[in-house]
PDB file of C-alpha atoms in Angstrom:
ATOM      1  CA  MET A   1      90.091 122.674 117.199  1.00  0.00           C
ATOM      2  CA  MET A   2      88.269 119.513 118.248  1.00  0.00           C
ATOM      3  CA  PRO A   3      88.794 116.192 116.419  1.00  0.00           C
ATOM      4  CA  LEU A   4      86.062 115.295 113.946  1.00  0.00           C
ATOM      5  CA  LEU A   5      86.429 111.584 114.661  1.00  0.00           C
ATOM      6  CA  THR A   6      87.620 109.849 117.818  1.00  0.00           C
ATOM      7  CA  THR A   7      87.633 106.226 118.896  1.00  0.00           C
ATOM      8  CA  LYS A   8      88.279 105.151 122.475  1.00  0.00           C
ATOM      9  CA  GLY A   9      89.220 101.589 123.357  1.00  0.00           C
ATOM     10  CA  LEU A  10      87.544 100.369 120.177  1.00  0.00           C
ATOM     11  CA  SER A  11      87.583  96.578 119.881  1.00  0.00           C
ATOM     12  CA  ARG A  12      85.951  93.889 117.773  1.00  0.00           C
ATOM     13  CA  ASN A  13      86.150  90.149 118.333  1.00  0.00           C
ATOM     14  CA  PHE A  14      85.196  87.446 115.851  1.00  0.00           C
ATOM     15  CA  GLY A  15      84.987  84.318 117.955  1.00  0.00           C
ATOM     16  CA  GLY A  16      88.462  83.884 119.402  1.00  0.00           C
ATOM     17  CA  LEU A  17      90.031  86.384 117.016  1.00  0.00           C
ATOM     18  CA  ARG A  18      90.468  89.971 118.179  1.00  0.00           C
ATOM     19  CA  ALA A  19      90.446  91.817 114.853  1.00  0.00           C
ATOM     20  CA  VAL A  20      90.630  95.281 116.454  1.00  0.00           C
ATOM     21  CA  ALA A  21      92.045  95.668 119.965  1.00  0.00           C
ATOM     22  CA  ASN A  22      91.592  98.758 122.178  1.00  0.00           C
ATOM     23  CA  VAL A  23      92.208 101.322 119.441  1.00  0.00           C
ATOM     24  CA  ASP A  24      92.412 104.989 120.439  1.00  0.00           C
ATOM     25  CA  PHE A  25      92.338 107.128 117.298  1.00  0.00           C
ATOM     26  CA  ALA A  26      91.646 110.774 116.424  1.00  0.00           C
ATOM     27  CA  MET A  27      91.287 112.740 113.171  1.00  0.00           C
ATOM     28  CA  MET A  28      91.119 116.484 112.760  1.00  0.00           C
ATOM     29  CA  PRO A  29      88.682 118.185 110.348  1.00  0.00           C
ATOM     30  CA  GLY A  30      90.075 118.555 106.828  1.00  0.00           C
ATOM     31  CA  GLU A  31      92.766 115.943 107.350  1.00  0.00           C
ATOM     32  CA  ILE A  32      93.750 113.259 104.860  1.00  0.00           C
ATOM     33  CA  ARG A  33      94.642 110.224 106.972  1.00  0.00           C
ATOM     34  CA  ALA A  34      95.954 106.995 105.496  1.00  0.00           C
ATOM     35  CA  VAL A  35      95.578 103.661 107.278  1.00  0.00           C
ATOM     36  CA  ILE A  36      98.146 101.087 106.220  1.00  0.00           C
ATOM     37  CA  GLY A  37      99.329  97.684 107.402  1.00  0.00           C
ATOM     38  CA  PRO A  38      99.714  94.070 106.311  1.00  0.00           C
ATOM     39  CA  ASN A  39      96.764  91.931 105.256  1.00  0.00           C
ATOM     40  CA  GLY A  40      94.753  90.878 108.284  1.00  0.00           C
ATOM     41  CA  ALA A  41      95.982  93.824 110.366  1.00  0.00           C
ATOM     42  CA  GLY A  42      92.427  95.013 111.137  1.00  0.00           C
ATOM     43  CA  LYS A  43      92.219  98.001 108.817  1.00  0.00           C
ATOM     44  CA  THR A  44      88.898  97.216 107.117  1.00  0.00           C
ATOM     45  CA  THR A  45      87.365  96.017 110.378  1.00  0.00           C
ATOM     46  CA  PHE A  46      88.361  99.330 111.968  1.00  0.00           C
ATOM     47  CA  VAL A  47      86.767 101.515 109.283  1.00  0.00           C
ATOM     48  CA  SER A  48      83.706  99.235 109.277  1.00  0.00           C
ATOM     49  CA  LEU A  49      83.335 100.003 112.984  1.00  0.00           C
ATOM     50  CA  VAL A  50      83.671 103.733 112.289  1.00  0.00           C
ATOM     51  CA  SER A  51      81.049 103.635 109.519  1.00  0.00           C
ATOM     52  CA  GLY A  52      78.599 101.475 111.462  1.00  0.00           C
ATOM     53  CA  ARG A  53      78.836  98.572 109.069  1.00  0.00           C
ATOM     54  CA  ILE A  54      79.610  96.364 112.072  1.00  0.00           C
ATOM     55  CA  GLN A  55      79.199  96.982 115.795  1.00  0.00           C
ATOM     56  CA  PRO A  56      82.096  96.960 118.289  1.00  0.00           C
ATOM     57  CA  SER A  57      82.566  94.365 121.003  1.00  0.00           C
ATOM     58  CA  SER A  58      83.632  97.237 123.262  1.00  0.00           C
ATOM     59  CA  GLY A  59      84.756 100.843 123.094  1.00  0.00           C
ATOM     60  CA  MET A  60      83.327 104.050 121.682  1.00  0.00           C
ATOM     61  CA  VAL A  61      83.097 106.001 118.405  1.00  0.00           C
ATOM     62  CA  VAL A  62      82.643 109.779 118.672  1.00  0.00           C
ATOM     63  CA  PHE A  63      81.844 111.940 115.634  1.00  0.00           C
ATOM     64  CA  ASP A  64      81.875 115.728 115.948  1.00  0.00           C
ATOM     65  CA  GLY A  65      81.537 115.447 119.715  1.00  0.00           C
ATOM     66  CA  ALA A  66      78.572 113.033 119.660  1.00  0.00           C
ATOM     67  CA  ASP A  67      78.680 109.372 120.727  1.00  0.00           C
ATOM     68  CA  ILE A  68      77.622 107.418 117.610  1.00  0.00           C
ATOM     69  CA  THR A  69      78.733 103.973 118.838  1.00  0.00           C
ATOM     70  CA  ASN A  70      75.246 102.482 118.713  1.00  0.00           C
ATOM     71  CA  LEU A  71      74.001 104.255 115.570  1.00  0.00           C
ATOM     72  CA  PRO A  72      73.407 102.126 112.452  1.00  0.00           C
ATOM     73  CA  ALA A  73      75.230 102.954 109.228  1.00  0.00           C
ATOM     74  CA  TYR A  74      72.290 104.809 107.628  1.00  0.00           C
ATOM     75  CA  ALA A  75      72.063 107.155 110.630  1.00  0.00           C
ATOM     76  CA  ARG A  76      75.787 107.868 110.371  1.00  0.00           C
ATOM     77  CA  VAL A  77      75.320 108.722 106.684  1.00  0.00           C
ATOM     78  CA  ARG A  78      72.820 111.393 107.734  1.00  0.00           C
ATOM     79  CA  LEU A  79      75.460 112.838 110.057  1.00  0.00           C
ATOM     80  CA  GLY A  80      77.952 112.960 107.199  1.00  0.00           C
ATOM     81  CA  VAL A  81      79.888 109.673 107.381  1.00  0.00           C
ATOM     82  CA  ALA A  82      80.165 107.958 103.982  1.00  0.00           C
ATOM     83  CA  TYR A  83      81.968 104.641 103.429  1.00  0.00           C
ATOM     84  CA  THR A  84      82.442 103.631  99.818  1.00  0.00           C
ATOM     85  CA  PHE A  85      82.039  99.888 100.356  1.00  0.00           C
ATOM     86  CA  GLN A  86      79.036 100.149 102.684  1.00  0.00           C
ATOM     87  CA  ILE A  87      77.093 103.060 101.194  1.00  0.00           C
ATOM     88  CA  THR A  88      77.932 102.913  97.511  1.00  0.00           C
ATOM     89  CA  SER A  89      77.438  99.442  96.098  1.00  0.00           C
ATOM     90  CA  VAL A  90      77.382  99.733  92.320  1.00  0.00           C
ATOM     91  CA  PHE A  91      74.109  98.655  90.731  1.00  0.00           C
ATOM     92  CA  ALA A  92      75.376  96.907  87.620  1.00  0.00           C
ATOM     93  CA  ASN A  93      72.078  97.078  85.697  1.00  0.00           C
ATOM     94  CA  LEU A  94      71.533 100.797  86.303  1.00  0.00           C
ATOM     95  CA  SER A  95      73.226 103.565  84.371  1.00  0.00           C
ATOM     96  CA  VAL A  96      76.132 105.491  85.826  1.00  0.00           C
ATOM     97  CA  TYR A  97      73.791 108.477  86.140  1.00  0.00           C
ATOM     98  CA  ASP A  98      71.144 106.534  88.048  1.00  0.00           C
ATOM     99  CA  ASN A  99      73.718 105.042  90.420  1.00  0.00           C
ATOM    100  CA  VAL A 100      74.714 108.537  91.509  1.00  0.00           C
ATOM    101  CA  ALA A 101      71.158 109.905  91.455  1.00  0.00           C
ATOM    102  CA  LEU A 102      70.171 107.529  94.271  1.00  0.00           C
ATOM    103  CA  PRO A 103      72.500 109.044  96.908  1.00  0.00           C
ATOM    104  CA  VAL A 104      71.900 112.568  95.576  1.00  0.00           C
ATOM    105  CA  GLN A 105      68.197 112.168  96.307  1.00  0.00           C
ATOM    106  CA  ARG A 106      69.020 111.359  99.924  1.00  0.00           C
ATOM    107  CA  THR A 107      70.625 114.784 100.350  1.00  0.00           C
ATOM    108  CA  LEU A 108      67.709 116.796  98.948  1.00  0.00           C
ATOM    109  CA  THR A 109      64.711 117.990 100.931  1.00  0.00           C
ATOM    110  CA  ASP A 110      62.731 117.581  97.710  1.00  0.00           C
ATOM    111  CA  GLY A 111      64.241 114.527  96.060  1.00  0.00           C
ATOM    112  CA  ARG A 112      61.806 114.766  93.153  1.00  0.00           C
ATOM    113  CA  SER A 113      63.361 117.927  91.729  1.00  0.00           C
ATOM    114  CA  LYS A 114      64.936 116.691  88.489  1.00  0.00           C
ATOM    115  CA  GLY A 115      67.008 119.825  88.076  1.00  0.00           C
ATOM    116  CA  ALA A 116      68.515 119.556  91.559  1.00  0.00           C
ATOM    117  CA  VAL A 117      69.193 115.850  91.104  1.00  0.00           C
ATOM    118  CA  ARG A 118      70.900 116.411  87.756  1.00  0.00           C
ATOM    119  CA  THR A 119      73.056 119.189  89.184  1.00  0.00           C
ATOM    120  CA  GLY A 120      74.182 116.953  92.037  1.00  0.00           C
ATOM    121  CA  VAL A 121      74.821 113.954  89.808  1.00  0.00           C
ATOM    122  CA  MET A 122      76.832 115.826  87.218  1.00  0.00           C
ATOM    123  CA  ALA A 123      78.923 117.595  89.856  1.00  0.00           C
ATOM    124  CA  ALA A 124      79.963 114.230  91.335  1.00  0.00           C
ATOM    125  CA  LEU A 125      80.609 112.658  87.929  1.00  0.00           C
ATOM    126  CA  GLU A 126      82.640 115.603  86.694  1.00  0.00           C
ATOM    127  CA  ARG A 127      84.829 115.510  89.790  1.00  0.00           C
ATOM    128  CA  THR A 128      85.561 111.813  89.256  1.00  0.00           C
ATOM    129  CA  GLY A 129      86.068 112.039  85.481  1.00  0.00           C
ATOM    130  CA  LEU A 130      82.989 109.996  84.599  1.00  0.00           C
ATOM    131  CA  ALA A 131      80.785 112.714  83.108  1.00  0.00           C
ATOM    132  CA  ASP A 132      81.184 111.259  79.603  1.00  0.00           C
ATOM    133  CA  ARG A 133      79.875 107.866  80.771  1.00  0.00           C
ATOM    134  CA  THR A 134      76.540 108.917  82.265  1.00  0.00           C
ATOM    135  CA  HIS A 135      74.403 106.639  80.081  1.00  0.00           C
ATOM    136  CA  MET A 136      76.591 103.530  80.319  1.00  0.00           C
ATOM    137  CA  LEU A 137      75.436 100.663  82.476  1.00  0.00           C
ATOM    138  CA  ALA A 138      77.582 100.564  85.598  1.00  0.00           C
ATOM    139  CA  GLY A 139      78.322  96.890  84.972  1.00  0.00           C
ATOM    140  CA  GLN A 140      79.922  97.786  81.641  1.00  0.00           C
ATOM    141  CA  LEU A 141      82.525 100.046  83.254  1.00  0.00           C
ATOM    142  CA  SER A 142      86.038  98.779  83.798  1.00  0.00           C
ATOM    143  CA  TYR A 143      86.776  97.720  87.366  1.00  0.00           C
ATOM    144  CA  GLY A 144      88.801 100.873  87.934  1.00  0.00           C
ATOM    145  CA  HIS A 145      85.972 103.073  86.702  1.00  0.00           C
ATOM    146  CA  GLN A 146      83.520 101.202  88.915  1.00  0.00           C
ATOM    147  CA  ARG A 147      85.745 102.171  91.846  1.00  0.00           C
ATOM    148  CA  LEU A 148      85.586 105.801  90.721  1.00  0.00           C
ATOM    149  CA  LEU A 149      81.810 105.476  90.445  1.00  0.00           C
ATOM    150  CA  GLU A 150      81.752 104.343  94.075  1.00  0.00           C
ATOM    151  CA  VAL A 151      83.694 107.476  94.987  1.00  0.00           C
ATOM    152  CA  ALA A 152      81.226 109.594  92.993  1.00  0.00           C
ATOM    153  CA  MET A 153      78.341 107.993  94.889  1.00  0.00           C
ATOM    154  CA  GLY A 154      80.080 108.754  98.160  1.00  0.00           C
ATOM    155  CA  LEU A 155      80.656 112.373  97.108  1.00  0.00           C
ATOM    156  CA  ALA A 156      76.993 112.671  96.157  1.00  0.00           C
ATOM    157  CA  LEU A 157      76.135 112.216  99.838  1.00  0.00           C
ATOM    158  CA  LYS A 158      78.041 115.450 100.606  1.00  0.00           C
ATOM    159  CA  PRO A 159      79.975 113.767 103.402  1.00  0.00           C
ATOM    160  CA  ARG A 160      81.901 115.424 106.190  1.00  0.00           C
ATOM    161  CA  LEU A 161      83.986 112.254 106.505  1.00  0.00           C
ATOM    162  CA  LEU A 162      84.616 110.138 103.399  1.00  0.00           C
ATOM    163  CA  ILE A 163      86.119 106.685 104.022  1.00  0.00           C
ATOM    164  CA  LEU A 164      87.797 105.132 100.993  1.00  0.00           C
ATOM    165  CA  ASP A 165      88.841 101.473 101.135  1.00  0.00           C
ATOM    166  CA  GLU A 166      91.510 100.618  98.523  1.00  0.00           C
ATOM    167  CA  PRO A 167      90.207 103.197  96.002  1.00  0.00           C
ATOM    168  CA  THR A 168      93.145 102.958  93.577  1.00  0.00           C
ATOM    169  CA  GLN A 169      92.798  99.196  93.127  1.00  0.00           C
ATOM    170  CA  GLY A 170      92.144  98.606  89.447  1.00  0.00           C
ATOM    171  CA  LEU A 171      93.120 102.104  88.335  1.00  0.00           C
ATOM    172  CA  ALA A 172      95.646 102.487  85.543  1.00  0.00           C
ATOM    173  CA  ASP A 173      98.832 104.383  86.347  1.00  0.00           C
ATOM    174  CA  SER A 174      97.576 107.253  84.191  1.00  0.00           C
ATOM    175  CA  GLU A 175      94.404 107.448  86.312  1.00  0.00           C
ATOM    176  CA  ILE A 176      96.167 107.442  89.674  1.00  0.00           C
ATOM    177  CA  ASP A 177      97.560 110.962  89.262  1.00  0.00           C
ATOM    178  CA  ASN A 178      94.034 112.227  88.603  1.00  0.00           C
ATOM    179  CA  PHE A 179      92.806 110.322  91.655  1.00  0.00           C
ATOM    180  CA  ILE A 180      95.421 111.997  93.856  1.00  0.00           C
ATOM    181  CA  GLU A 181      94.231 115.400  92.675  1.00  0.00           C
ATOM    182  CA  LEU A 182      90.613 114.325  93.278  1.00  0.00           C
ATOM    183  CA  VAL A 183      91.303 113.402  96.909  1.00  0.00           C
ATOM    184  CA  ARG A 184      93.102 116.699  97.473  1.00  0.00           C
ATOM    185  CA  ASP A 185      90.061 118.459  96.042  1.00  0.00           C
ATOM    186  CA  ILE A 186      87.699 116.446  98.266  1.00  0.00           C
ATOM    187  CA  ALA A 187      89.772 117.397 101.313  1.00  0.00           C
ATOM    188  CA  ARG A 188      88.937 121.060 100.755  1.00  0.00           C
ATOM    189  CA  SER A 189      85.387 120.344 101.915  1.00  0.00           C
ATOM    190  CA  ALA A 190      85.611 117.003 103.748  1.00  0.00           C
ATOM    191  CA  THR A 191      87.876 114.860 105.894  1.00  0.00           C
ATOM    192  CA  VAL A 192      89.281 111.773 104.161  1.00  0.00           C
ATOM    193  CA  LEU A 193      90.138 108.434 105.780  1.00  0.00           C
ATOM    194  CA  LEU A 194      91.927 106.227 103.277  1.00  0.00           C
ATOM    195  CA  ILE A 195      92.918 102.553 103.391  1.00  0.00           C
ATOM    196  CA  GLU A 196      95.513 102.088 100.683  1.00  0.00           C
ATOM    197  CA  HIS A 197      98.248  99.607  99.773  1.00  0.00           C
ATOM    198  CA  ASN A 198      99.782 101.792  97.054  1.00  0.00           C
ATOM    199  CA  MET A 199     102.558 103.361  99.087  1.00  0.00           C
ATOM    200  CA  PRO A 200     103.530 106.092  96.597  1.00  0.00           C
ATOM    201  CA  VAL A 201      99.879 107.252  96.719  1.00  0.00           C
ATOM    202  CA  VAL A 202      99.907 107.158 100.529  1.00  0.00           C
ATOM    203  CA  MET A 203     103.149 109.093 100.768  1.00  0.00           C
ATOM    204  CA  GLN A 204     101.920 111.767  98.339  1.00  0.00           C
ATOM    205  CA  LEU A 205      98.459 112.186  99.819  1.00  0.00           C
ATOM    206  CA  ALA A 206      98.468 111.629 103.556  1.00  0.00           C
ATOM    207  CA  ASP A 207      98.910 114.379 106.120  1.00  0.00           C
ATOM    208  CA  ARG A 208      99.363 111.614 108.679  1.00  0.00           C
ATOM    209  CA  ILE A 209      99.564 107.827 108.517  1.00  0.00           C
ATOM    210  CA  THR A 210      98.256 105.271 110.997  1.00  0.00           C
ATOM    211  CA  VAL A 211      99.880 101.840 110.811  1.00  0.00           C
ATOM    212  CA  PHE A 212      97.862  98.837 111.991  1.00  0.00           C
ATOM    213  CA  ASN A 213      99.369  95.486 112.894  1.00  0.00           C
ATOM    214  CA  ALA A 214      97.599  92.562 114.579  1.00  0.00           C
ATOM    215  CA  GLY A 215      94.534  94.692 115.343  1.00  0.00           C
ATOM    216  CA  LYS A 216      96.463  97.446 117.103  1.00  0.00           C
ATOM    217  CA  ILE A 217      98.021 100.765 116.124  1.00  0.00           C
ATOM    218  CA  LEU A 218     101.733 100.125 115.659  1.00  0.00           C
ATOM    219  CA  ALA A 219     102.681 103.703 114.803  1.00  0.00           C
ATOM    220  CA  GLU A 220     101.322 107.089 113.739  1.00  0.00           C
ATOM    221  CA  GLY A 221     103.034 110.057 112.171  1.00  0.00           C
ATOM    222  CA  THR A 222     103.813 112.025 109.060  1.00  0.00           C
ATOM    223  CA  PRO A 223     104.850 110.169 105.919  1.00  0.00           C
ATOM    224  CA  GLU A 224     108.487 111.021 106.689  1.00  0.00           C
ATOM    225  CA  GLN A 225     108.201 109.684 110.255  1.00  0.00           C
ATOM    226  CA  ILE A 226     106.511 106.476 109.111  1.00  0.00           C
ATOM    227  CA  ARG A 227     109.037 105.895 106.345  1.00  0.00           C
ATOM    228  CA  ALA A 228     111.861 106.178 108.905  1.00  0.00           C
ATOM    229  CA  ASN A 229     110.184 104.008 111.590  1.00  0.00           C
ATOM    230  CA  THR A 230     112.118 100.746 111.934  1.00  0.00           C
ATOM    231  CA  GLU A 231     109.163  98.899 113.523  1.00  0.00           C
ATOM    232  CA  VAL A 232     106.982  99.810 110.542  1.00  0.00           C
ATOM    233  CA  GLN A 233     109.708  98.751 108.125  1.00  0.00           C
ATOM    234  CA  ASP A 234     109.943  95.368 109.816  1.00  0.00           C
ATOM    235  CA  ALA A 235     106.154  94.844 109.986  1.00  0.00           C
ATOM    236  CA  TYR A 236     105.085  96.217 106.635  1.00  0.00           C
ATOM    237  CA  LEU A 237     107.137  98.553 104.509  1.00  0.00           C
ATOM    238  CA  GLY A 238     110.255  96.441 104.103  1.00  0.00           C
ATOM    239  CA  ALA A 239     112.407  98.066 101.462  1.00  0.00           C
ATOM    240  CA  THR A 240     109.780 100.558 100.296  1.00  0.00           C
ATOM    241  CA  PRO A 241     111.732 103.501  98.830  1.00  0.00           C
TER     242      PRO A 241
END
């Protein structure tokens, strides 16, 4: 089986700062991969390069065998790459329903079909537990529910690769268990790349973990391998149980 996503020598400089440095990375289809590391390690810059939100200083991004390095974000969306922060900004003055209807329409050959739009919207909202909030203004949702709305908007694009940047931030403990089940459900039909600081979530969800530090990959492995890695403990995990 070929990797769905590969980066080769991927780098990004901001002035004198090298935020991402020569990163070689590969993900297999259907995988749940977590990216962890201390603040400033380059995690968000890396996924922004993958999604097309920013362009690399050097290196290559390959998606499903095709070089997408120079494609803008909207073209990557059409190929099936969805990034919650880039693609799914919440429109505070629109209803929850209308926020999700916008990306649904992008997936339909006839975006004017109200029945098809409604089916797509409700499927995404039901999966994220927001179906009872369809008529609320997005700006009236709690912060945690706005994050779930972003996930629903990403799902509405029917992605092959869904990139989630800190999705559990703002969720109540009672909502995190449901989120874990949601990601497992998403992984049945898509590949999931997850930046997450909540280590219990990472350890429960991830098939493999990539640890960034100072713009480079410090380590990769299963949750058990990462938990036992002394370099990772020193750089990031500390006394994480």
